[in-house]
XYZ file of C-alpha atoms in Angstrom:
579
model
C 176.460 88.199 17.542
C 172.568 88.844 18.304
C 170.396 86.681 15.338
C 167.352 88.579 16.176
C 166.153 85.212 17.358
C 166.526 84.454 20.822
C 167.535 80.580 20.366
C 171.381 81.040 20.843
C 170.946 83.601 24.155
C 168.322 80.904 25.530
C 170.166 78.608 24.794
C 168.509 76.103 21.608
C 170.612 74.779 18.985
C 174.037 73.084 19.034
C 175.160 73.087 22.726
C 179.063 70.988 22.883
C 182.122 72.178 20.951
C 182.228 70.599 17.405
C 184.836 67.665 17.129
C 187.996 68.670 15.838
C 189.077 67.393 12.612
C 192.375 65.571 12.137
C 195.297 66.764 10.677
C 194.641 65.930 6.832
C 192.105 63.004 8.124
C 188.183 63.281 7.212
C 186.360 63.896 10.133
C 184.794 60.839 11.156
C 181.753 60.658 13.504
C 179.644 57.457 14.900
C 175.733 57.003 13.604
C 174.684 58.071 17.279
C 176.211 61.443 17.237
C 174.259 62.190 13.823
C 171.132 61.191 14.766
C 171.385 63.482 18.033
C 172.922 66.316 15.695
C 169.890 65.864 13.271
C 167.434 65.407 16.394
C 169.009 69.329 17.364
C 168.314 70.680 14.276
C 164.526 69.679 13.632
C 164.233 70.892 16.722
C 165.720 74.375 16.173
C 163.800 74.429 13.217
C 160.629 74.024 14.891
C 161.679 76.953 17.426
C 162.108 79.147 14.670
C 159.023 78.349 13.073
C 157.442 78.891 16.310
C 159.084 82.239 16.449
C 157.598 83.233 13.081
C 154.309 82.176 13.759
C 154.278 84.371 16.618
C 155.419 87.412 14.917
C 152.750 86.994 12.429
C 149.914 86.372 14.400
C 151.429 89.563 16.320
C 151.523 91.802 13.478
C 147.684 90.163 12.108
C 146.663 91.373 16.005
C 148.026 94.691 16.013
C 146.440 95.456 12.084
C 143.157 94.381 13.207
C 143.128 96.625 16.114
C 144.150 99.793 14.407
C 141.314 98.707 11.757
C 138.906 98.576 14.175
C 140.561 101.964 15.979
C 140.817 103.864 13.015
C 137.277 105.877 13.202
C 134.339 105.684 14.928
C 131.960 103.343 14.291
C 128.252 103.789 13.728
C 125.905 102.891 16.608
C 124.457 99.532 15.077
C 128.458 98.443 14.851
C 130.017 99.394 18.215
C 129.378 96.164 20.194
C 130.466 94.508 17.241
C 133.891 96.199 16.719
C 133.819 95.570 20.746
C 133.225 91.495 19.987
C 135.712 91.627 17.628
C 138.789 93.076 19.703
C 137.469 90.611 22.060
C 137.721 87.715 19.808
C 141.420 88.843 18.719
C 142.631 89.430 22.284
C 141.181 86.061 22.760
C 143.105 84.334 19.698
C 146.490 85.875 20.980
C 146.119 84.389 24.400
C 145.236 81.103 22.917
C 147.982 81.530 20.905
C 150.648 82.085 23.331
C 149.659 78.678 24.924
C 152.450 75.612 24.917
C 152.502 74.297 21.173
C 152.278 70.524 21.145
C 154.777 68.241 19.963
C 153.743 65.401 17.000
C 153.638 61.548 17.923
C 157.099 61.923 15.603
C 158.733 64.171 17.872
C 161.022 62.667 20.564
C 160.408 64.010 24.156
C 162.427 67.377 24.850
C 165.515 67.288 26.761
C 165.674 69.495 30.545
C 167.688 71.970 28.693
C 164.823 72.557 25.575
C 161.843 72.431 28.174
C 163.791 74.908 30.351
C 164.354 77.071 26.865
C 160.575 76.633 25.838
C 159.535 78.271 29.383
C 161.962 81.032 29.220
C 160.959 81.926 25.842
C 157.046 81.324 26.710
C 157.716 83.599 29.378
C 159.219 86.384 27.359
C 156.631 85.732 24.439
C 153.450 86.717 27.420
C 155.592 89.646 28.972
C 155.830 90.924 25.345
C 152.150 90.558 24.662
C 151.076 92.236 28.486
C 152.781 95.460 27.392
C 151.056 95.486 23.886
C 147.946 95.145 24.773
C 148.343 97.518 27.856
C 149.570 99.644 24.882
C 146.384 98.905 22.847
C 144.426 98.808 25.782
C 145.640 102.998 26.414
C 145.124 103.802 23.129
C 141.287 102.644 22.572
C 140.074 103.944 25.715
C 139.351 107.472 24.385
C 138.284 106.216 20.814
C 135.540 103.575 22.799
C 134.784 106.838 25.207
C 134.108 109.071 21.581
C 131.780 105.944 20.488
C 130.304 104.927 23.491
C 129.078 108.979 23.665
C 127.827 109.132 20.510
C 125.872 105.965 20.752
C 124.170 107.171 24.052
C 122.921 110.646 22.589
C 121.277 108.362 19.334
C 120.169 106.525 22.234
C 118.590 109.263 23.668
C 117.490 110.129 20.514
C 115.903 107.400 19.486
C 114.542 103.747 20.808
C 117.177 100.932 20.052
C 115.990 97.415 18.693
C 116.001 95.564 21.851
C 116.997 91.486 22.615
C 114.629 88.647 22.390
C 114.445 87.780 25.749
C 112.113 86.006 28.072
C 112.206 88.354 31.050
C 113.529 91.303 32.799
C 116.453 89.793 34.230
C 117.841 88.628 30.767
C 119.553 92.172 30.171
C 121.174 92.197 33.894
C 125.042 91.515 34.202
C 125.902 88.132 33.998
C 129.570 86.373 34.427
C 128.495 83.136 31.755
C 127.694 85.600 28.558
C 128.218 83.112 25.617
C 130.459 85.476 23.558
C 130.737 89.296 22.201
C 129.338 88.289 19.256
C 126.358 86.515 20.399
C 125.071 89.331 22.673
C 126.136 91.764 20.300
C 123.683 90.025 17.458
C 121.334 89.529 19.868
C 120.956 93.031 21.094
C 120.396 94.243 17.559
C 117.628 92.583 16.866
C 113.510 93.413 17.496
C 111.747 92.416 20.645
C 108.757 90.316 20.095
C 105.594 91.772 20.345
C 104.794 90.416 23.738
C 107.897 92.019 25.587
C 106.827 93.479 28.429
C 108.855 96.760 30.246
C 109.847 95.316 33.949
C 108.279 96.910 37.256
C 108.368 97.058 40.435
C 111.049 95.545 41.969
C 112.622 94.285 38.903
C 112.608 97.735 37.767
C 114.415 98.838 40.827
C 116.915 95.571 40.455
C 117.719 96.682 36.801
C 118.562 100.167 37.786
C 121.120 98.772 40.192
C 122.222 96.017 37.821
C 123.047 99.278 34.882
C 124.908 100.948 37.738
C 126.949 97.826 38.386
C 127.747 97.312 34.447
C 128.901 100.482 34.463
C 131.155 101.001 36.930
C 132.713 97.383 35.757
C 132.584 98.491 32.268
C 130.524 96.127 30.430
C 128.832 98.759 27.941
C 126.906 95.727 26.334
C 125.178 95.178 29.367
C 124.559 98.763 30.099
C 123.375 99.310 26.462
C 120.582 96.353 26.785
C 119.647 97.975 30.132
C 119.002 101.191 29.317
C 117.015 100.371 25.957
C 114.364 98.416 28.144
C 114.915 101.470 31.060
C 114.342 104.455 28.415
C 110.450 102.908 28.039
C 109.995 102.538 31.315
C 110.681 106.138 32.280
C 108.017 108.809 32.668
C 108.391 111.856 33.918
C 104.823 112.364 34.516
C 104.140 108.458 35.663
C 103.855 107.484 39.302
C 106.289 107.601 41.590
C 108.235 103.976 40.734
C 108.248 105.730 37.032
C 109.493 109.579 37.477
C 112.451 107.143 40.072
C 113.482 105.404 36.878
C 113.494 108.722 34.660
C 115.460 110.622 36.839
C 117.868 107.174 37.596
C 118.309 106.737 33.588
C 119.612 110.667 33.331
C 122.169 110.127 36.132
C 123.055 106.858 34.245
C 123.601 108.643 30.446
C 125.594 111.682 32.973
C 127.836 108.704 34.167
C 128.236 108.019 30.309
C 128.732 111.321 29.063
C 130.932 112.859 31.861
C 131.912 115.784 29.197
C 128.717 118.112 28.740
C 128.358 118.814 24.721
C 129.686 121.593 23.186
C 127.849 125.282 24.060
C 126.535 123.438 26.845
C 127.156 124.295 30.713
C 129.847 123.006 32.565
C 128.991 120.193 35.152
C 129.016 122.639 38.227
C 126.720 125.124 36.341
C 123.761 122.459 36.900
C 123.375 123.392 40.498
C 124.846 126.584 40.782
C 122.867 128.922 38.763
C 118.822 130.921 39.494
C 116.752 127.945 38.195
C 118.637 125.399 40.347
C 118.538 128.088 43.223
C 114.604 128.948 43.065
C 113.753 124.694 42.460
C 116.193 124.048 45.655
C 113.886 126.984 48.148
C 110.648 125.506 46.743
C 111.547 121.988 47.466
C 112.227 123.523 51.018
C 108.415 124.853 51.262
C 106.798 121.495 49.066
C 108.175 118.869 51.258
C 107.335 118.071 54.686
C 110.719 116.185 55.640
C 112.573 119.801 54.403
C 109.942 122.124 56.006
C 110.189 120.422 59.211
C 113.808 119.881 59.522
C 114.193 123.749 59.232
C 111.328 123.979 61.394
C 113.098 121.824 63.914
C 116.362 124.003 63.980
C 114.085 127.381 63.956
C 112.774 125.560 67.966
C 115.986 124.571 68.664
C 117.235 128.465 68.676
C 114.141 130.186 70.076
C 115.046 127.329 72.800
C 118.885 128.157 73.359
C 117.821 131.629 73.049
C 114.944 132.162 75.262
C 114.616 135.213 77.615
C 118.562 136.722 75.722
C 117.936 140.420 74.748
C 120.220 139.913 72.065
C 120.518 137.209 69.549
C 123.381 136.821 66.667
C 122.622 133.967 65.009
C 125.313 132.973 61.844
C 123.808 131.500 58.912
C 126.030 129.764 56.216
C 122.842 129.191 53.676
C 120.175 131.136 53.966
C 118.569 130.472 50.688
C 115.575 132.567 49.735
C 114.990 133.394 53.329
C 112.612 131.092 54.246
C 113.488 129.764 57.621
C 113.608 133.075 59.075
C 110.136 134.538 58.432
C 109.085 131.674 59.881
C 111.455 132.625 62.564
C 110.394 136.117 62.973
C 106.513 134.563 63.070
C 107.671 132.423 66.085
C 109.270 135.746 67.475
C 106.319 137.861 67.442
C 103.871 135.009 68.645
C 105.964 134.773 71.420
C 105.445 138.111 72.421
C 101.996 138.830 71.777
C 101.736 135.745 74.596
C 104.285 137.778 77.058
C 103.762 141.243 76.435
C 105.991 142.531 79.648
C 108.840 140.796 78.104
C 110.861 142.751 75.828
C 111.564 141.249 71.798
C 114.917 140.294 71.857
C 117.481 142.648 69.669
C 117.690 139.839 66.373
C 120.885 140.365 64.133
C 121.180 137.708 61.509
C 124.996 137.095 59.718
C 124.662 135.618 56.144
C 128.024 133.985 55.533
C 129.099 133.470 51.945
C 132.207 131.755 50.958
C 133.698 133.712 47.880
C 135.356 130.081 47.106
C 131.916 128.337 46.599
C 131.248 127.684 43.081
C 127.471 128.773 44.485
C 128.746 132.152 45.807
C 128.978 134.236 42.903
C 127.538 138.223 42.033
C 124.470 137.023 41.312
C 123.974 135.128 44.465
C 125.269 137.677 46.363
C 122.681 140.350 44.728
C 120.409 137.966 45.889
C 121.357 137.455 49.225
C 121.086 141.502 50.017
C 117.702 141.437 48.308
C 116.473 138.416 51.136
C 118.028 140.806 53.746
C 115.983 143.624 52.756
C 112.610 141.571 53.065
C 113.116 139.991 56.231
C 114.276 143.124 57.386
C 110.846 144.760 56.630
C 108.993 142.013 57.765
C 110.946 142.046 61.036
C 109.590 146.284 60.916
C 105.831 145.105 60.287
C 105.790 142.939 63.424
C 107.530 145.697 65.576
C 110.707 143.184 65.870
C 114.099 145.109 65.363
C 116.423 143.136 63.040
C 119.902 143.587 61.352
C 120.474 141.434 58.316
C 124.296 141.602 57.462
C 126.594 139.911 54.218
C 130.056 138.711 54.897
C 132.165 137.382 52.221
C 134.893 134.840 54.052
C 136.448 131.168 53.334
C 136.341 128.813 56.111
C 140.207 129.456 57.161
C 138.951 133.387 58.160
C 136.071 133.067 60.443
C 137.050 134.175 63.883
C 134.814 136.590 66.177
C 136.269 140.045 64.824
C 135.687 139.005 61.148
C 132.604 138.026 61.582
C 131.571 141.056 64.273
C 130.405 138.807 67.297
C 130.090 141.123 70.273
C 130.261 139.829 73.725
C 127.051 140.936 74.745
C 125.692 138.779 72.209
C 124.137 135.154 72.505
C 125.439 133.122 69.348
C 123.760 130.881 67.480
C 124.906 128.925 64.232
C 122.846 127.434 61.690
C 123.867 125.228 59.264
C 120.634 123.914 57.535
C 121.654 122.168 54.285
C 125.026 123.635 54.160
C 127.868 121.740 54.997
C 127.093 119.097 52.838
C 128.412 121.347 50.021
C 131.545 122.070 51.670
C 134.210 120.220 50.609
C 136.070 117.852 52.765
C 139.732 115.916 53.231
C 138.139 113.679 49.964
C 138.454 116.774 47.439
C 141.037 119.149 49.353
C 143.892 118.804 51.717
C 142.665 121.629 53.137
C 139.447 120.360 54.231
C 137.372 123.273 54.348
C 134.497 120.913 56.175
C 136.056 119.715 59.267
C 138.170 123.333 59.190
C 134.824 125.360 59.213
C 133.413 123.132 62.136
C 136.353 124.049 64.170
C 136.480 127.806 63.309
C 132.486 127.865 64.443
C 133.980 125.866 67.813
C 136.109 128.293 68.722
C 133.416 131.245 68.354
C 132.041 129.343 71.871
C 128.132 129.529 70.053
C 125.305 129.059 72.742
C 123.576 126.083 70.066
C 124.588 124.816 66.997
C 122.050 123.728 64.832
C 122.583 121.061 61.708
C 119.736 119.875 58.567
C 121.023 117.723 55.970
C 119.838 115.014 54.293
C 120.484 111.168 55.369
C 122.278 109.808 52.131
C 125.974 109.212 51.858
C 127.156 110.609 48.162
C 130.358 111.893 49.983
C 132.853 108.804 50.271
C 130.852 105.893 48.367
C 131.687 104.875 45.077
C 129.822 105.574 42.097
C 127.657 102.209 42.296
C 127.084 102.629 45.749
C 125.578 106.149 45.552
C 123.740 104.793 42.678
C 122.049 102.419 45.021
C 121.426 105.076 48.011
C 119.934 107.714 45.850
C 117.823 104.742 44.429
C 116.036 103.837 47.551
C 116.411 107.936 48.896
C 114.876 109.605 45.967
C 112.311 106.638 45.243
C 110.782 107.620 49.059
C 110.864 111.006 48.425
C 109.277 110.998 44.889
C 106.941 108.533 47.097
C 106.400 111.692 49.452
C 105.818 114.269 47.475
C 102.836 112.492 45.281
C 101.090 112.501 48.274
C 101.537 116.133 49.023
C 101.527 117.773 45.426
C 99.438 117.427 42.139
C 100.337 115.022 39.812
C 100.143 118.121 36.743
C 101.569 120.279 39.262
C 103.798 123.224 38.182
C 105.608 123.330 41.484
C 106.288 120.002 41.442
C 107.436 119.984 38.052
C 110.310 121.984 39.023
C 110.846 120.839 42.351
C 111.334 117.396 40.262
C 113.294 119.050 37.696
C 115.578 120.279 40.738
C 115.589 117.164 42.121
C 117.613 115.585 38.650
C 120.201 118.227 38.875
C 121.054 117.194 42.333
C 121.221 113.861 41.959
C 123.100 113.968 38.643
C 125.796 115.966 40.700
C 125.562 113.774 43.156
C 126.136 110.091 41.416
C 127.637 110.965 38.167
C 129.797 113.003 38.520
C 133.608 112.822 40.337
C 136.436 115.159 42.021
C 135.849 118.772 42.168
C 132.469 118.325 39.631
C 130.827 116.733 42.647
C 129.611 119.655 45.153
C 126.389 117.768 46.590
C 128.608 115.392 49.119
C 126.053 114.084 51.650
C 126.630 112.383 54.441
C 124.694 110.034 56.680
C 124.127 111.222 60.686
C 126.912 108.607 61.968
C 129.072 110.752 60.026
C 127.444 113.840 60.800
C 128.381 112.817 64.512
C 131.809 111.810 64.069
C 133.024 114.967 61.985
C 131.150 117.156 65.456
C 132.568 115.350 67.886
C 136.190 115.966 66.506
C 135.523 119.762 66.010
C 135.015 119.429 69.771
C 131.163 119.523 69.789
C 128.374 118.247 72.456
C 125.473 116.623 71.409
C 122.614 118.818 73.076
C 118.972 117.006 72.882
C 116.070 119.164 71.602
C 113.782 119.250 74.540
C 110.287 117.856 75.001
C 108.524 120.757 74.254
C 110.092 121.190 70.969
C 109.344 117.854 69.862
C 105.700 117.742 70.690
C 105.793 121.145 68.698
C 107.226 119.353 66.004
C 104.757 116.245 65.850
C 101.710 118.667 65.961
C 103.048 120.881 62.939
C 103.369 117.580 60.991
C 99.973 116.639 62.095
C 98.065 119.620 60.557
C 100.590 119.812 57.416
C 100.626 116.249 56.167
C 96.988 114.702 54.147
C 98.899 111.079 54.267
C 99.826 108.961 57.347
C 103.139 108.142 55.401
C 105.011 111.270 56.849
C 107.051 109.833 60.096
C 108.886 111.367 62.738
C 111.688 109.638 64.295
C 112.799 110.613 67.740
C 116.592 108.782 68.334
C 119.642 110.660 70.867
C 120.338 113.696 69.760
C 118.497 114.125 66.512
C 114.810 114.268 64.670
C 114.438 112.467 61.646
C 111.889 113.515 59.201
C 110.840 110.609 56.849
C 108.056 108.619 54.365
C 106.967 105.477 55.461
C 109.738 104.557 58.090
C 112.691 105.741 55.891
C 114.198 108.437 57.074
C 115.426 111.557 54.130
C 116.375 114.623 56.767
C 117.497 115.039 59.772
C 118.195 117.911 62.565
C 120.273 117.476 65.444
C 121.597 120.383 67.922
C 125.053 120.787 69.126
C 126.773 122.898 71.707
């Protein structure tokens, strides 16, 4: 019969058969016998003590975690409920160590050290599944916490450390104990404290990243206290980096927008978002000339056809094609006996595209109608045409190809908000690549920025958009006014993307970039041909960037295959033609 103590099954307690008592005889046994009898017993007894002490210290565990679980707790007391389930979790394991035996206590037989193990062992299996148990449970209630202490965060300054340097607040294996940092972290700086730059700056950004992904909230906390004063929104460059870094870090927090606010996708996807991205195209150099790049590459594929189709998947405001239809009619003021090609331009919208919505698609008639009339003003005939199709249902006859036609595809900052095998079995990315193989285009031109926030983990992109935005912000104080309106909202665009980008997961996550090693993998699959922009092209290239650029900063790298458009040696876009 089960005791409810697991002695007997493991074996403790009286192991032989009792001796039998005689027939009307007093059952006699030696002095030996006794003492081993009596020796069994104690050590039963201790057992069950043991047993006891562990379902108390059990039950003690289990109160103080519901205490601490039971509501949230105010800002100033959230690392400190943290220390404490710390401390407890701690206790327990201590707890469930070997006990030792007194000086009085005989050595333990094979059988009782065997019996200690087995019951050691169940004792830590037992404890594993509660405190995965616990574990479950407090994740949401220290998610509910956590979010509430980084909008009074946001809010308001927090009391920071007393700490000698920057590099006190980074993550660190050796922290003394829960309690000690969590103490220390409420209390006032001294008055000499000074806000890390430069490098260390840059080092504690990563360092915030890196707590967070690992969880340590403590860390992150101290980090972003010291951050918060070091952003600036209308600071230099190193300082509008670190303000637009800390929002992607409080996104990472606070995954769930607050309530009457716009879901995640919403933050790229609606007019502001759309304007900021087609003025960012026209303020920066590296944009501007990547477009410009794939505008040369077409009148190149193109030259002498009398008709040109040319598929675009996002033509934005329009942009790249009155610059186009400039190029056009320059061309033919210089050759007058040649006749102006017969220009029909194919906006392709995917109606699955969280961008792609009435709205958008208002607007992208309304850019149709203006290049159109342009086109009429400079005595250029041009069809501007809307087609509504997902990736599985281009072909030729959806699309209206005809074979008289020489076909051109650009895809100028496009595909790197198409999703891929990482979001969809279906992989719309690699599937729209091959659909545009199989229409057989003369040139294939491709724009997209050189920054992996496609396949990378979250502290990884963290890192990337560090040193990618930090050049660009770099960039564009040499091009734009420090109290500049444009730049203002080019900036302002500029958060939005790289919140989407680093802070947010799965199908929230619709600016996936990829670097051009990628770029050149996913083409060559689809069946593509790297085709070289010619010579003339290039020199065309380095000339506009010559009378467009006030700052030697602006580079132009020339590698197989592509044009990279960069600040100071680090490239941000790049163009490459394909056939």
């Amino acid at each position: 019969m089960a005791t409810g103590f697991p002695g007997r099954e493991l074996g403790f307690g009286l192991h032989g058969p009792l001796p039998e008592a005689g027939s009307g005889r007093l059952l006699k046994r030696p002095i030996s016998e006794m003492e081993r009898l009596l020796l069994q017993q104690q050590q039963q007894q201790l057992q069950h003590a043991l047993f006891l002490r562990s379902v108390k210290q059990r039950r003690l565990l289990g109160s103080s975690v519901s205490s601490h679980l039971s509501a949230p707790a105010p800002q100033d007391h959230i690392l400190g409920s943290l220390a404490s389930l710390a401390s407890s979790n701690l206790m327990d394991s201590r707890f469930l160590g070997r006990p030792e035996m007194s000086s009085m206590e005989t050595r333990p037989s094979a059988a009782l050290r065997d019996g200690l193990q087995e019951l050691e062992r169940r004792l830590l299996l037992d404890d594993d599944e509660e405190e995965e148990s616990v574990s479950a449970s407090a994740s949401a209630v220290t998610t509910e916490e956590w979010s509430e202490a980084m909008r009074q965060i946001v809010a308001a300054p927090v009391s920071l450390p007393a700490v000698q340097g920057p590099n006190h607040l980074s993550p660190s294996p050796t922290d003394s104990s829960s309690s000690t940092v969590s103490s220390s972290a409420s209390s006032s700086p001294p008055s000499s404290f000074a806000v890390p730059a430069g490098a260390a700056l840059r080092q504690m950004l990563l360092d915030t990243a890196a707590a967070i992904a690992d969880g340590k909230l403590e860390t992150a906390t101290g980090n972003l206290s010291v951050l918060k004063r070091a952003a600036n929104y209308r600071g230099d460059a190193e300082q509008r980096l670190t303000a637009v870094m800390v929002t992607v870090l409080f996104a990472r927090l606070n995954p769930a927008p607050p309530a009457g606010s716009s879901p995640p996708l919403a933050e790229i996807s609606g007019a502001e978002h759309f304007a900021a991205s087609q003025m960012l195209y026209e303020v920066s150099p590296c944009f501007k000339l990547g477009l410009t790049a794939a505008n040369l590459a077409i009148l190149e594929a193109t030259k002498d056809r009398p008709k040109i189709h040319i598929l675009d998947f996002e033509i934005g405001h329009g942009g790249q094609y009155v610059a186009l239809l400039h190029a056009l009619a320059d061309r033919h003021r210089l050759r007058p006996a040649v006749r102006t090609p017969a220009l029909r331009i194919t906006a392709v919208a995917d109606p699955a595209s969280p961008i792609t919505n009435n709205e958008t698609g208002g607007t992208i008639r309304a850019v149709g109608d203006r290049i159109e009339k342009l086109a009429q003003r400079h005595c250029l005939h041009v069809r501007f045409d809307v087609v509504h199709l997902r990736a599985a249902e281009l072909d030729a006859a959806s699309l209206g190809c005809e074979p008289d036609e020489t076909l051109a595809v650009n895809l100028a900052f496009a595909l790197a908000r198409v999703p891929d095998e990482s979001v969809s079995p279906a992989n719309p990315r690699d599937e729209l690549l091959r659909r545009v193989r199989a229409l057989r285009p003369r040139v294939v031109t491709l724009v997209e920025q050189e920054i992996n926030t496609n396949t990378a983990a979250f502290a990884g992109r963290f890192a990337a958009a560090c040193a990618h935005y930090g050049a660009f912000l770099e960039s564009l104080a040499a091009t734009a006014s420090l109290d500049s309106g444009d730049r203002a909202r080019v900036e302002a665009g500029l958060v939005r993307r790289a919140v989407n980008a680093v802070a947010r997961e799965g199908g929230d996550r619709l600016e996936r970039c990829e670097v051009f090693g990628k770029w050149r993998a996913r083409m060559g699959m689809a069946g593509f041909e790297s085709a070289q922009l010619g010579p003339a092209a290039v020199d065309a290239v380095k000339t506009r960037l010559d009378a467009i650029r006030p700052n030697p900063g602006f580079t132009v790298e020339e590698a197989p295959g592509r044009l990279g458009f960069g600040w100071k040696g680090r490239v941000l876009t790049v163009t490459s033609t394909w056939r």
